[in-house]
């Protein structure tokens, strides 16, 4: 392949001229110029200036097997030659979609044996909204329509996805949420009640669901949707008491539990799924990101036997689907990704060895004067930047410090993400112990430099 030789400045100029980026302040971007990433291998990405950067975020929480796996490229190449596209509408199917469905029924929890394919996690949550309402209609309860979600949740950026999400800034720009969606508080212990006993706080946060169901009327509520651990909301890990209480509330009242595993699926928590980590039995489980390790856009909704039976046996045609549902090339790549995750025991190895190592080393950062809390599960970790540790005082503008810390981190050769004043890592599952050491060293250097910059300023 020949590619025009561009300098970074050339790319940035062209980018500013023609490319409207997702989740980006255009004025700011065009003033500074975008960071142009040109290639990647293993756990590293390279920018157009040749800088090698440790990708502490696995892209957007998705490159679980790491970059540069030729087997996935070959799977795509083979499939494109054999059958680059065909649809799964109107009684048609094809081997890659069938094969991936079978594999997914094997790797997901036992009661999830059907999948509805989508192009992304956002689409998957559109499908969730359609399917829960369809399910209750078929069950003869058409009033059960409202879906309860949580503040600061992230469920995608389509109209349905952004409505289910609990991000105030997204809602404000889009006149969202659409009707039929309600939000309850998030179980953010450090952010809300750091002095309260965590389990007491967790129970209290879960009780918000019971109260909301009672307020709306159980006969009007279709489902509760939540991420096992909120990702984009700032790696919000609920206290141990939270999920058992939520499970109890959902079972006691007749509503569906939708567990959004777009980030936590395929090994992020050191188990195959977050539902296993928290012992959940989701009725519906949206997936995407790690499904293909980000090599191809593909998502889906895993459907429990309980819901699938109704949809299959009691429904006629489900008037819903995407041109690219189960796209053959994306499906072939996802299947190869899952084969590698399984054959190489990547999740089991991360769960038993490298993830506990990451957590132990990440916890050391808690001693830093700028860090009010560290937390993490599996290959997911966060820390809170604070102005003072005792007494606990947070920054007036945490987003400013977070952005400074993130930019400093990238300069130091490590991608960390900032959500307000929370710094996050979510590295590829294949990260080695030596690379964990590198990540911690760069994070510490970044905290030192950030600390110096703000005490100076
Ligand atoms: C990223 C994400 C989505 C949206 O997925 P896209 O593929 O970006 O549409 C949905 N839910 C969660 C939990 C996510 O992290």
GROMACS .gro file of C-alpha atoms and ligand atoms in nm:
model
  472
    1UNK     CA    1   0.000   0.000   0.000
    2UNK     CA    2   0.136   0.342  -0.083
    3UNK     CA    3   0.047   0.630   0.140
    4UNK     CA    4   0.132   0.995   0.089
    5UNK     CA    5   0.413   1.106   0.316
    6UNK     CA    6   0.258   1.360   0.546
    7UNK     CA    7   0.415   1.542   0.837
    8UNK     CA    8   0.222   1.570   1.162
    9UNK     CA    9   0.136   1.928   1.074
   10UNK     CA   10  -0.002   1.819   0.734
   11UNK     CA   11  -0.225   1.561   0.901
   12UNK     CA   12  -0.343   1.810   1.159
   13UNK     CA   13  -0.429   2.068   0.894
   14UNK     CA   14  -0.629   1.819   0.689
   15UNK     CA   15  -0.794   1.684   1.000
   16UNK     CA   16  -0.908   2.029   1.109
   17UNK     CA   17  -1.033   2.108   0.759
   18UNK     CA   18  -1.258   1.805   0.707
   19UNK     CA   19  -1.301   1.583   1.009
   20UNK     CA   20  -1.567   1.633   1.275
   21UNK     CA   21  -1.446   1.424   1.569
   22UNK     CA   22  -1.663   1.243   1.825
   23UNK     CA   23  -1.660   1.382   2.183
   24UNK     CA   24  -1.429   1.671   2.094
   25UNK     CA   25  -1.426   2.047   2.145
   26UNK     CA   26  -1.357   2.157   1.788
   27UNK     CA   27  -1.216   2.499   1.869
   28UNK     CA   28  -0.973   2.351   2.119
   29UNK     CA   29  -0.876   2.067   1.887
   30UNK     CA   30  -0.810   2.291   1.591
   31UNK     CA   31  -0.607   2.533   1.801
   32UNK     CA   32  -0.383   2.256   1.939
   33UNK     CA   33  -0.389   2.005   1.656
   34UNK     CA   34  -0.496   1.645   1.704
   35UNK     CA   35  -0.263   1.370   1.821
   36UNK     CA   36  -0.214   1.157   1.508
   37UNK     CA   37  -0.171   0.787   1.585
   38UNK     CA   38  -0.020   0.601   1.292
   39UNK     CA   39   0.048   0.245   1.408
   40UNK     CA   40   0.042   0.011   1.703
   41UNK     CA   41   0.182  -0.315   1.831
   42UNK     CA   42   0.111  -0.513   2.148
   43UNK     CA   43   0.040  -0.258   2.422
   44UNK     CA   44   0.198   0.041   2.244
   45UNK     CA   45   0.083   0.301   1.992
   46UNK     CA   46   0.303   0.537   1.792
   47UNK     CA   47   0.219   0.893   1.691
   48UNK     CA   48   0.314   1.064   1.365
   49UNK     CA   49   0.623   1.213   1.529
   50UNK     CA   50   0.746   0.864   1.612
   51UNK     CA   51   0.674   0.880   1.986
   52UNK     CA   52   0.605   0.540   2.141
   53UNK     CA   53   0.323   0.553   2.394
   54UNK     CA   54   0.205   0.279   2.634
   55UNK     CA   55  -0.169   0.251   2.575
   56UNK     CA   56  -0.303   0.239   2.927
   57UNK     CA   57  -0.661   0.258   2.792
   58UNK     CA   58  -0.651  -0.023   2.530
   59UNK     CA   59  -0.789   0.227   2.279
   60UNK     CA   60  -1.132   0.295   2.424
   61UNK     CA   61  -1.133   0.006   2.675
   62UNK     CA   62  -1.151  -0.239   2.386
   63UNK     CA   63  -0.820  -0.375   2.254
   64UNK     CA   64  -0.823  -0.665   2.499
   65UNK     CA   65  -0.584  -0.893   2.308
   66UNK     CA   66  -0.348  -0.607   2.222
   67UNK     CA   67  -0.259  -0.460   1.885
   68UNK     CA   68  -0.103  -0.630   1.587
   69UNK     CA   69  -0.249  -0.982   1.598
   70UNK     CA   70  -0.205  -1.101   1.239
   71UNK     CA   71  -0.456  -1.385   1.288
   72UNK     CA   72  -0.735  -1.128   1.302
   73UNK     CA   73  -0.615  -0.954   0.986
   74UNK     CA   74  -0.600  -1.291   0.813
   75UNK     CA   75  -0.950  -1.384   0.929
   76UNK     CA   76  -1.078  -1.058   0.778
   77UNK     CA   77  -0.888  -1.113   0.455
   78UNK     CA   78  -1.015  -1.469   0.414
   79UNK     CA   79  -1.375  -1.371   0.490
   80UNK     CA   80  -1.368  -1.073   0.253
   81UNK     CA   81  -1.268  -1.299  -0.030
   82UNK     CA   82  -1.524  -1.565   0.050
   83UNK     CA   83  -1.827  -1.352   0.141
   84UNK     CA   84  -1.759  -0.985   0.217
   85UNK     CA   85  -2.121  -0.907   0.288
   86UNK     CA   86  -2.456  -1.066   0.314
   87UNK     CA   87  -2.747  -0.986   0.542
   88UNK     CA   88  -2.923  -1.188   0.808
   89UNK     CA   89  -3.267  -1.044   0.728
   90UNK     CA   90  -3.561  -1.231   0.575
   91UNK     CA   91  -3.468  -1.593   0.656
   92UNK     CA   92  -3.102  -1.561   0.550
   93UNK     CA   93  -2.789  -1.641   0.747
   94UNK     CA   94  -2.421  -1.712   0.688
   95UNK     CA   95  -2.151  -1.923   0.852
   96UNK     CA   96  -1.954  -1.646   1.033
   97UNK     CA   97  -2.265  -1.515   1.214
   98UNK     CA   98  -2.380  -1.868   1.299
   99UNK     CA   99  -2.036  -1.967   1.423
  100UNK     CA  100  -2.000  -1.653   1.637
  101UNK     CA  101  -2.348  -1.707   1.789
  102UNK     CA  102  -2.245  -2.057   1.893
  103UNK     CA  103  -1.917  -1.939   2.047
  104UNK     CA  104  -2.094  -1.659   2.235
  105UNK     CA  105  -2.345  -1.902   2.382
  106UNK     CA  106  -2.047  -2.104   2.510
  107UNK     CA  107  -1.839  -1.823   2.661
  108UNK     CA  108  -2.122  -1.619   2.818
  109UNK     CA  109  -2.308  -1.729   3.136
  110UNK     CA  110  -2.506  -2.052   3.089
  111UNK     CA  111  -2.855  -1.898   3.066
  112UNK     CA  112  -2.756  -1.669   2.777
  113UNK     CA  113  -2.785  -1.871   2.458
  114UNK     CA  114  -2.907  -1.628   2.194
  115UNK     CA  115  -2.753  -1.315   2.046
  116UNK     CA  116  -2.896  -1.025   1.847
  117UNK     CA  117  -2.607  -0.870   1.652
  118UNK     CA  118  -2.553  -0.495   1.621
  119UNK     CA  119  -2.282  -0.269   1.485
  120UNK     CA  120  -2.178  -0.118   1.820
  121UNK     CA  121  -2.254  -0.083   2.188
  122UNK     CA  122  -2.484   0.213   2.126
  123UNK     CA  123  -2.685   0.014   1.873
  124UNK     CA  124  -2.696  -0.271   2.123
  125UNK     CA  125  -2.869  -0.045   2.373
  126UNK     CA  126  -3.115   0.071   2.109
  127UNK     CA  127  -3.191  -0.297   2.062
  128UNK     CA  128  -3.227  -0.336   2.440
  129UNK     CA  129  -3.485  -0.060   2.455
  130UNK     CA  130  -3.677  -0.210   2.162
  131UNK     CA  131  -3.656  -0.562   2.295
  132UNK     CA  132  -3.761  -0.502   2.656
  133UNK     CA  133  -4.071  -0.318   2.540
  134UNK     CA  134  -4.145  -0.584   2.280
  135UNK     CA  135  -4.102  -0.853   2.546
  136UNK     CA  136  -4.351  -0.695   2.786
  137UNK     CA  137  -4.599  -0.635   2.505
  138UNK     CA  138  -4.581  -1.004   2.415
  139UNK     CA  139  -4.628  -1.088   2.783
  140UNK     CA  140  -4.952  -0.889   2.777
  141UNK     CA  141  -4.812  -0.600   2.983
  142UNK     CA  142  -4.777  -0.316   2.732
  143UNK     CA  143  -4.760  -0.053   3.007
  144UNK     CA  144  -4.429  -0.187   3.133
  145UNK     CA  145  -4.221   0.054   2.926
  146UNK     CA  146  -3.999   0.265   3.150
  147UNK     CA  147  -3.632   0.176   3.175
  148UNK     CA  148  -3.448   0.289   3.488
  149UNK     CA  149  -3.080   0.376   3.447
  150UNK     CA  150  -2.826   0.559   3.662
  151UNK     CA  151  -2.668   0.903   3.680
  152UNK     CA  152  -2.330   0.915   3.507
  153UNK     CA  153  -2.396   0.583   3.336
  154UNK     CA  154  -2.265   0.546   2.983
  155UNK     CA  155  -2.473   0.336   2.747
  156UNK     CA  156  -2.380   0.497   2.415
  157UNK     CA  157  -2.436   0.802   2.204
  158UNK     CA  158  -2.734   0.730   1.979
  159UNK     CA  159  -3.063   0.884   2.091
  160UNK     CA  160  -3.153   0.572   2.291
  161UNK     CA  161  -2.796   0.520   2.415
  162UNK     CA  162  -2.755   0.881   2.526
  163UNK     CA  163  -3.098   0.878   2.689
  164UNK     CA  164  -3.015   0.567   2.890
  165UNK     CA  165  -2.679   0.725   2.975
  166UNK     CA  166  -2.687   0.954   3.273
  167UNK     CA  167  -2.455   1.224   3.143
  168UNK     CA  168  -2.599   1.570   3.206
  169UNK     CA  169  -2.389   1.735   2.933
  170UNK     CA  170  -2.512   1.488   2.670
  171UNK     CA  171  -2.873   1.529   2.779
  172UNK     CA  172  -2.852   1.908   2.767
  173UNK     CA  173  -2.731   1.915   2.406
  174UNK     CA  174  -2.984   1.671   2.272
  175UNK     CA  175  -3.306   1.752   2.457
  176UNK     CA  176  -3.272   1.412   2.622
  177UNK     CA  177  -3.361   1.175   2.767
  178UNK     CA  178  -3.651   1.070   2.548
  179UNK     CA  179  -3.971   0.986   2.740
  180UNK     CA  180  -3.984   0.655   2.922
  181UNK     CA  181  -3.641   0.665   3.080
  182UNK     CA  182  -3.567   0.749   3.445
  183UNK     CA  183  -3.243   0.782   3.636
  184UNK     CA  184  -3.136   0.703   3.991
  185UNK     CA  185  -2.817   0.788   4.181
  186UNK     CA  186  -2.488   0.608   4.118
  187UNK     CA  187  -2.302   0.413   4.388
  188UNK     CA  188  -2.008   0.657   4.393
  189UNK     CA  189  -1.880   0.616   4.747
  190UNK     CA  190  -1.578   0.845   4.729
  191UNK     CA  191  -1.765   1.116   4.539
  192UNK     CA  192  -2.075   1.122   4.755
  193UNK     CA  193  -2.024   0.989   5.108
  194UNK     CA  194  -1.655   0.904   5.161
  195UNK     CA  195  -1.703   0.905   5.540
  196UNK     CA  196  -1.993   0.660   5.542
  197UNK     CA  197  -1.934   0.287   5.587
  198UNK     CA  198  -1.907   0.158   5.228
  199UNK     CA  199  -2.157  -0.125   5.271
  200UNK     CA  200  -2.409   0.100   5.433
  201UNK     CA  201  -2.361   0.345   5.147
  202UNK     CA  202  -2.398   0.063   4.890
  203UNK     CA  203  -2.728  -0.055   5.042
  204UNK     CA  204  -2.856   0.298   5.050
  205UNK     CA  205  -2.763   0.361   4.685
  206UNK     CA  206  -2.936   0.037   4.583
  207UNK     CA  207  -3.249   0.137   4.771
  208UNK     CA  208  -3.286   0.424   4.524
  209UNK     CA  209  -3.396   0.162   4.271
  210UNK     CA  210  -3.673   0.032   4.495
  211UNK     CA  211  -3.789   0.386   4.565
  212UNK     CA  212  -3.792   0.475   4.194
  213UNK     CA  213  -3.987   0.162   4.102
  214UNK     CA  214  -4.243   0.241   4.372
  215UNK     CA  215  -4.266   0.602   4.259
  216UNK     CA  216  -4.325   0.506   3.894
  217UNK     CA  217  -4.534   0.199   3.972
  218UNK     CA  218  -4.399  -0.150   3.913
  219UNK     CA  219  -4.666  -0.201   3.645
  220UNK     CA  220  -4.496   0.075   3.438
  221UNK     CA  221  -4.133  -0.031   3.473
  222UNK     CA  222  -3.980  -0.261   3.212
  223UNK     CA  223  -3.618  -0.290   3.317
  224UNK     CA  224  -3.320  -0.163   3.510
  225UNK     CA  225  -2.997  -0.115   3.311
  226UNK     CA  226  -2.652  -0.079   3.464
  227UNK     CA  227  -2.285  -0.140   3.400
  228UNK     CA  228  -2.135  -0.381   3.657
  229UNK     CA  229  -1.875  -0.108   3.713
  230UNK     CA  230  -1.943   0.230   3.556
  231UNK     CA  231  -1.667   0.288   3.303
  232UNK     CA  232  -1.687   0.625   3.128
  233UNK     CA  233  -1.853   0.765   3.442
  234UNK     CA  234  -1.518   0.730   3.619
  235UNK     CA  235  -1.466   0.361   3.704
  236UNK     CA  236  -1.728   0.367   3.978
  237UNK     CA  237  -1.691   0.040   4.169
  238UNK     CA  238  -1.997  -0.027   4.383
  239UNK     CA  239  -1.946  -0.137   4.745
  240UNK     CA  240  -1.986  -0.515   4.796
  241UNK     CA  241  -2.337  -0.468   4.935
  242UNK     CA  242  -2.470  -0.296   4.624
  243UNK     CA  243  -2.526  -0.567   4.362
  244UNK     CA  244  -2.681  -0.827   4.597
  245UNK     CA  245  -2.934  -0.564   4.701
  246UNK     CA  246  -3.006  -0.462   4.339
  247UNK     CA  247  -3.053  -0.829   4.248
  248UNK     CA  248  -3.294  -0.875   4.534
  249UNK     CA  249  -3.497  -0.568   4.433
  250UNK     CA  250  -3.518  -0.678   4.067
  251UNK     CA  251  -3.623  -1.032   4.160
  252UNK     CA  252  -3.877  -0.916   4.413
  253UNK     CA  253  -4.038  -0.685   4.160
  254UNK     CA  254  -4.114  -0.807   3.814
  255UNK     CA  255  -3.862  -0.610   3.608
  256UNK     CA  256  -3.585  -0.717   3.372
  257UNK     CA  257  -3.219  -0.673   3.464
  258UNK     CA  258  -3.003  -0.546   3.178
  259UNK     CA  259  -2.631  -0.568   3.250
  260UNK     CA  260  -2.432  -0.352   3.008
  261UNK     CA  261  -2.109  -0.548   2.962
  262UNK     CA  262  -1.972  -0.340   2.675
  263UNK     CA  263  -1.660  -0.265   2.885
  264UNK     CA  264  -1.667  -0.543   3.145
  265UNK     CA  265  -1.725  -0.822   2.892
  266UNK     CA  266  -1.444  -1.038   2.757
  267UNK     CA  267  -1.206  -1.024   3.047
  268UNK     CA  268  -1.182  -0.667   3.171
  269UNK     CA  269  -1.249  -0.763   3.535
  270UNK     CA  270  -1.028  -1.072   3.521
  271UNK     CA  271  -1.333  -1.292   3.462
  272UNK     CA  272  -1.497  -1.348   3.123
  273UNK     CA  273  -1.789  -1.126   3.222
  274UNK     CA  274  -1.868  -0.878   3.496
  275UNK     CA  275  -2.185  -1.079   3.556
  276UNK     CA  276  -1.965  -1.362   3.678
  277UNK     CA  277  -1.758  -1.131   3.894
  278UNK     CA  278  -2.073  -0.999   4.068
  279UNK     CA  279  -2.280  -1.319   4.032
  280UNK     CA  280  -2.555  -1.157   3.821
  281UNK     CA  281  -2.806  -1.330   3.596
  282UNK     CA  282  -2.886  -1.064   3.337
  283UNK     CA  283  -3.203  -1.095   3.130
  284UNK     CA  284  -3.028  -0.900   2.855
  285UNK     CA  285  -2.657  -0.831   2.823
  286UNK     CA  286  -2.527  -0.578   2.567
  287UNK     CA  287  -2.174  -0.647   2.443
  288UNK     CA  288  -1.930  -0.476   2.201
  289UNK     CA  289  -1.575  -0.336   2.247
  290UNK     CA  290  -1.374  -0.645   2.360
  291UNK     CA  291  -1.593  -0.874   2.147
  292UNK     CA  292  -1.361  -0.803   1.853
  293UNK     CA  293  -1.089  -0.638   2.065
  294UNK     CA  294  -1.185  -0.331   1.864
  295UNK     CA  295  -1.043  -0.474   1.539
  296UNK     CA  296  -1.387  -0.452   1.373
  297UNK     CA  297  -1.700  -0.262   1.471
  298UNK     CA  298  -1.941  -0.521   1.610
  299UNK     CA  299  -2.174  -0.548   1.907
  300UNK     CA  300  -2.469  -0.749   2.019
  301UNK     CA  301  -2.725  -0.820   2.287
  302UNK     CA  302  -2.706  -1.156   2.464
  303UNK     CA  303  -3.061  -1.266   2.535
  304UNK     CA  304  -3.150  -1.494   2.828
  305UNK     CA  305  -3.351  -1.811   2.777
  306UNK     CA  306  -3.641  -1.649   2.965
  307UNK     CA  307  -3.665  -1.356   2.722
  308UNK     CA  308  -3.566  -1.550   2.410
  309UNK     CA  309  -3.844  -1.804   2.464
  310UNK     CA  310  -4.109  -1.532   2.461
  311UNK     CA  311  -3.960  -1.346   2.165
  312UNK     CA  312  -3.916  -1.666   1.963
  313UNK     CA  313  -4.232  -1.856   2.053
  314UNK     CA  314  -4.485  -1.581   2.114
  315UNK     CA  315  -4.376  -1.310   1.872
  316UNK     CA  316  -4.432  -1.278   1.502
  317UNK     CA  317  -4.178  -1.071   1.313
  318UNK     CA  318  -3.957  -0.847   1.528
  319UNK     CA  319  -3.945  -0.531   1.315
  320UNK     CA  320  -3.592  -0.441   1.411
  321UNK     CA  321  -3.241  -0.494   1.276
  322UNK     CA  322  -2.939  -0.335   1.117
  323UNK     CA  323  -2.793  -0.380   0.768
  324UNK     CA  324  -2.472  -0.483   0.939
  325UNK     CA  325  -2.623  -0.710   1.209
  326UNK     CA  326  -2.380  -1.001   1.220
  327UNK     CA  327  -2.165  -0.860   0.940
  328UNK     CA  328  -1.963  -1.156   0.809
  329UNK     CA  329  -1.620  -0.991   0.822
  330UNK     CA  330  -1.678  -0.843   1.167
  331UNK     CA  331  -1.818  -1.176   1.289
  332UNK     CA  332  -1.520  -1.371   1.151
  333UNK     CA  333  -1.277  -1.133   1.322
  334UNK     CA  334  -1.469  -1.150   1.651
  335UNK     CA  335  -1.470  -1.531   1.636
  336UNK     CA  336  -1.093  -1.533   1.583
  337UNK     CA  337  -1.051  -1.288   1.872
  338UNK     CA  338  -1.251  -1.518   2.099
  339UNK     CA  339  -1.054  -1.820   1.979
  340UNK     CA  340  -0.730  -1.648   2.078
  341UNK     CA  341  -0.869  -1.533   2.415
  342UNK     CA  342  -0.971  -1.893   2.484
  343UNK     CA  343  -0.677  -2.087   2.340
  344UNK     CA  344  -0.414  -1.863   2.496
  345UNK     CA  345  -0.607  -1.839   2.827
  346UNK     CA  346  -0.551  -1.464   2.818
  347UNK     CA  347  -0.835  -1.383   3.057
  348UNK     CA  348  -0.744  -1.657   3.305
  349UNK     CA  349  -0.381  -1.548   3.301
  350UNK     CA  350  -0.465  -1.181   3.345
  351UNK     CA  351  -0.713  -1.266   3.622
  352UNK     CA  352  -0.467  -1.484   3.813
  353UNK     CA  353  -0.141  -1.298   3.759
  354UNK     CA  354  -0.108  -0.964   3.584
  355UNK     CA  355  -0.432  -0.802   3.702
  356UNK     CA  356  -0.362  -0.864   4.074
  357UNK     CA  357  -0.011  -0.733   4.009
  358UNK     CA  358  -0.151  -0.419   3.845
  359UNK     CA  359  -0.388  -0.367   4.140
  360UNK     CA  360  -0.112  -0.412   4.398
  361UNK     CA  361   0.116  -0.167   4.221
  362UNK     CA  362  -0.165   0.081   4.145
  363UNK     CA  363  -0.255   0.090   4.516
  364UNK     CA  364   0.101   0.218   4.585
  365UNK     CA  365   0.004   0.540   4.408
  366UNK     CA  366  -0.238   0.605   4.693
  367UNK     CA  367   0.056   0.734   4.899
  368UNK     CA  368   0.107   1.024   4.659
  369UNK     CA  369   0.008   1.365   4.805
  370UNK     CA  370  -0.220   1.429   4.506
  371UNK     CA  371  -0.416   1.103   4.539
  372UNK     CA  372  -0.724   1.078   4.763
  373UNK     CA  373  -0.821   0.723   4.670
  374UNK     CA  374  -0.712   0.440   4.443
  375UNK     CA  375  -0.948   0.165   4.336
  376UNK     CA  376  -0.968  -0.109   4.078
  377UNK     CA  377  -1.084  -0.453   3.973
  378UNK     CA  378  -0.907  -0.676   3.722
  379UNK     CA  379  -0.757  -0.466   3.445
  380UNK     CA  380  -0.953  -0.157   3.539
  381UNK     CA  381  -0.816   0.102   3.782
  382UNK     CA  382  -0.876   0.460   3.886
  383UNK     CA  383  -0.744   0.721   4.124
  384UNK     CA  384  -0.891   1.043   4.257
  385UNK     CA  385  -0.688   1.365   4.234
  386UNK     CA  386  -0.740   1.578   4.546
  387UNK     CA  387  -0.623   1.915   4.668
  388UNK     CA  388  -0.569   1.783   5.021
  389UNK     CA  389  -0.581   1.435   5.172
  390UNK     CA  390  -0.646   1.530   5.536
  391UNK     CA  391  -0.882   1.692   5.568
  392UNK     CA  392  -1.014   1.559   5.242
  393UNK     CA  393  -1.055   1.846   4.999
  394UNK     CA  394  -1.126   1.816   4.630
  395UNK     CA  395  -1.026   2.063   4.361
  396UNK     CA  396  -1.270   2.340   4.275
  397UNK     CA  397  -1.221   2.260   3.908
  398UNK     CA  398  -1.128   1.890   3.905
  399UNK     CA  399  -1.159   1.869   3.526
  400UNK     CA  400  -0.878   2.121   3.479
  401UNK     CA  401  -0.638   1.921   3.697
  402UNK     CA  402  -0.749   1.596   3.531
  403UNK     CA  403  -0.682   1.734   3.184
  404UNK     CA  404  -0.341   1.863   3.291
  405UNK     CA  405  -0.258   1.524   3.440
  406UNK     CA  406  -0.376   1.342   3.126
  407UNK     CA  407  -0.173   1.565   2.892
  408UNK     CA  408   0.132   1.527   3.115
  409UNK     CA  409   0.085   1.151   3.108
  410UNK     CA  410   0.076   1.135   2.728
  411UNK     CA  411   0.386   1.353   2.713
  412UNK     CA  412   0.549   1.097   2.945
  413UNK     CA  413   0.455   0.814   2.713
  414UNK     CA  414   0.144   0.674   2.884
  415UNK     CA  415  -0.220   0.707   2.779
  416UNK     CA  416  -0.435   0.763   3.088
  417UNK     CA  417  -0.787   0.899   3.068
  418UNK     CA  418  -0.931   1.178   3.281
  419UNK     CA  419  -1.296   1.188   3.391
  420UNK     CA  420  -1.315   1.513   3.584
  421UNK     CA  421  -1.052   1.468   3.853
  422UNK     CA  422  -1.048   1.089   3.824
  423UNK     CA  423  -0.758   0.928   3.636
  424UNK     CA  424  -0.827   0.594   3.473
  425UNK     CA  425  -0.638   0.305   3.319
  426UNK     CA  426  -0.779   0.003   3.139
  427UNK     CA  427  -0.482  -0.156   2.961
  428UNK     CA  428  -0.483  -0.449   2.716
  429UNK     CA  429  -0.527  -0.780   2.900
  430UNK     CA  430  -0.195  -0.897   2.755
  431UNK     CA  431   0.007  -0.633   2.940
  432UNK     CA  432   0.314  -0.794   3.101
  433UNK     CA  433   0.446  -0.740   3.454
  434UNK     CA  434   0.733  -0.533   3.313
  435UNK     CA  435   0.484  -0.317   3.125
  436UNK     CA  436   0.277  -0.278   3.443
  437UNK     CA  437   0.595  -0.152   3.611
  438UNK     CA  438   0.644   0.092   3.324
  439UNK     CA  439   0.282   0.208   3.356
  440UNK     CA  440   0.319   0.271   3.731
  441UNK     CA  441   0.652   0.449   3.690
  442UNK     CA  442   0.508   0.680   3.423
  443UNK     CA  443   0.192   0.741   3.624
  444UNK     CA  444   0.400   0.833   3.929
  445UNK     CA  445   0.620   1.068   3.729
  446UNK     CA  446   0.303   1.223   3.587
  447UNK     CA  447   0.154   1.274   3.934
  448UNK     CA  448   0.479   1.435   4.050
  449UNK     CA  449   0.488   1.674   3.756
  450UNK     CA  450   0.119   1.757   3.788
  451UNK     CA  451   0.166   1.822   4.159
  452UNK     CA  452   0.462   2.052   4.091
  453UNK     CA  453   0.271   2.240   3.822
  454UNK     CA  454  -0.031   2.313   4.040
  455UNK     CA  455   0.162   2.400   4.356
  456UNK     CA  456   0.372   2.637   4.146
  457UNK     CA  457   0.067   2.786   3.978
  458LIG     C1  458  -1.867   0.232   2.496
  458LIG     C2  459  -1.989   0.191   2.564
  458LIG     C3  460  -2.112   0.184   2.497
  458LIG     C4  461  -2.127   0.232   2.355
  458LIG     O1  462  -2.059   0.154   2.266
  458LIG     P1  463  -2.022   0.215   2.118
  458LIG     O2  464  -1.963   0.097   2.050
  458LIG     O3  465  -1.928   0.329   2.141
  458LIG     O4  466  -2.148   0.259   2.057
  458LIG     C5  467  -2.221   0.133   2.563
  458LIG     N1  468  -2.211   0.092   2.691
  458LIG     C6  469  -2.096   0.100   2.761
  458LIG     C7  470  -2.092   0.050   2.901
  458LIG     C8  471  -1.982   0.152   2.700
  458LIG     O5  472  -1.869   0.164   2.769
   0.00000   0.00000   0.00000
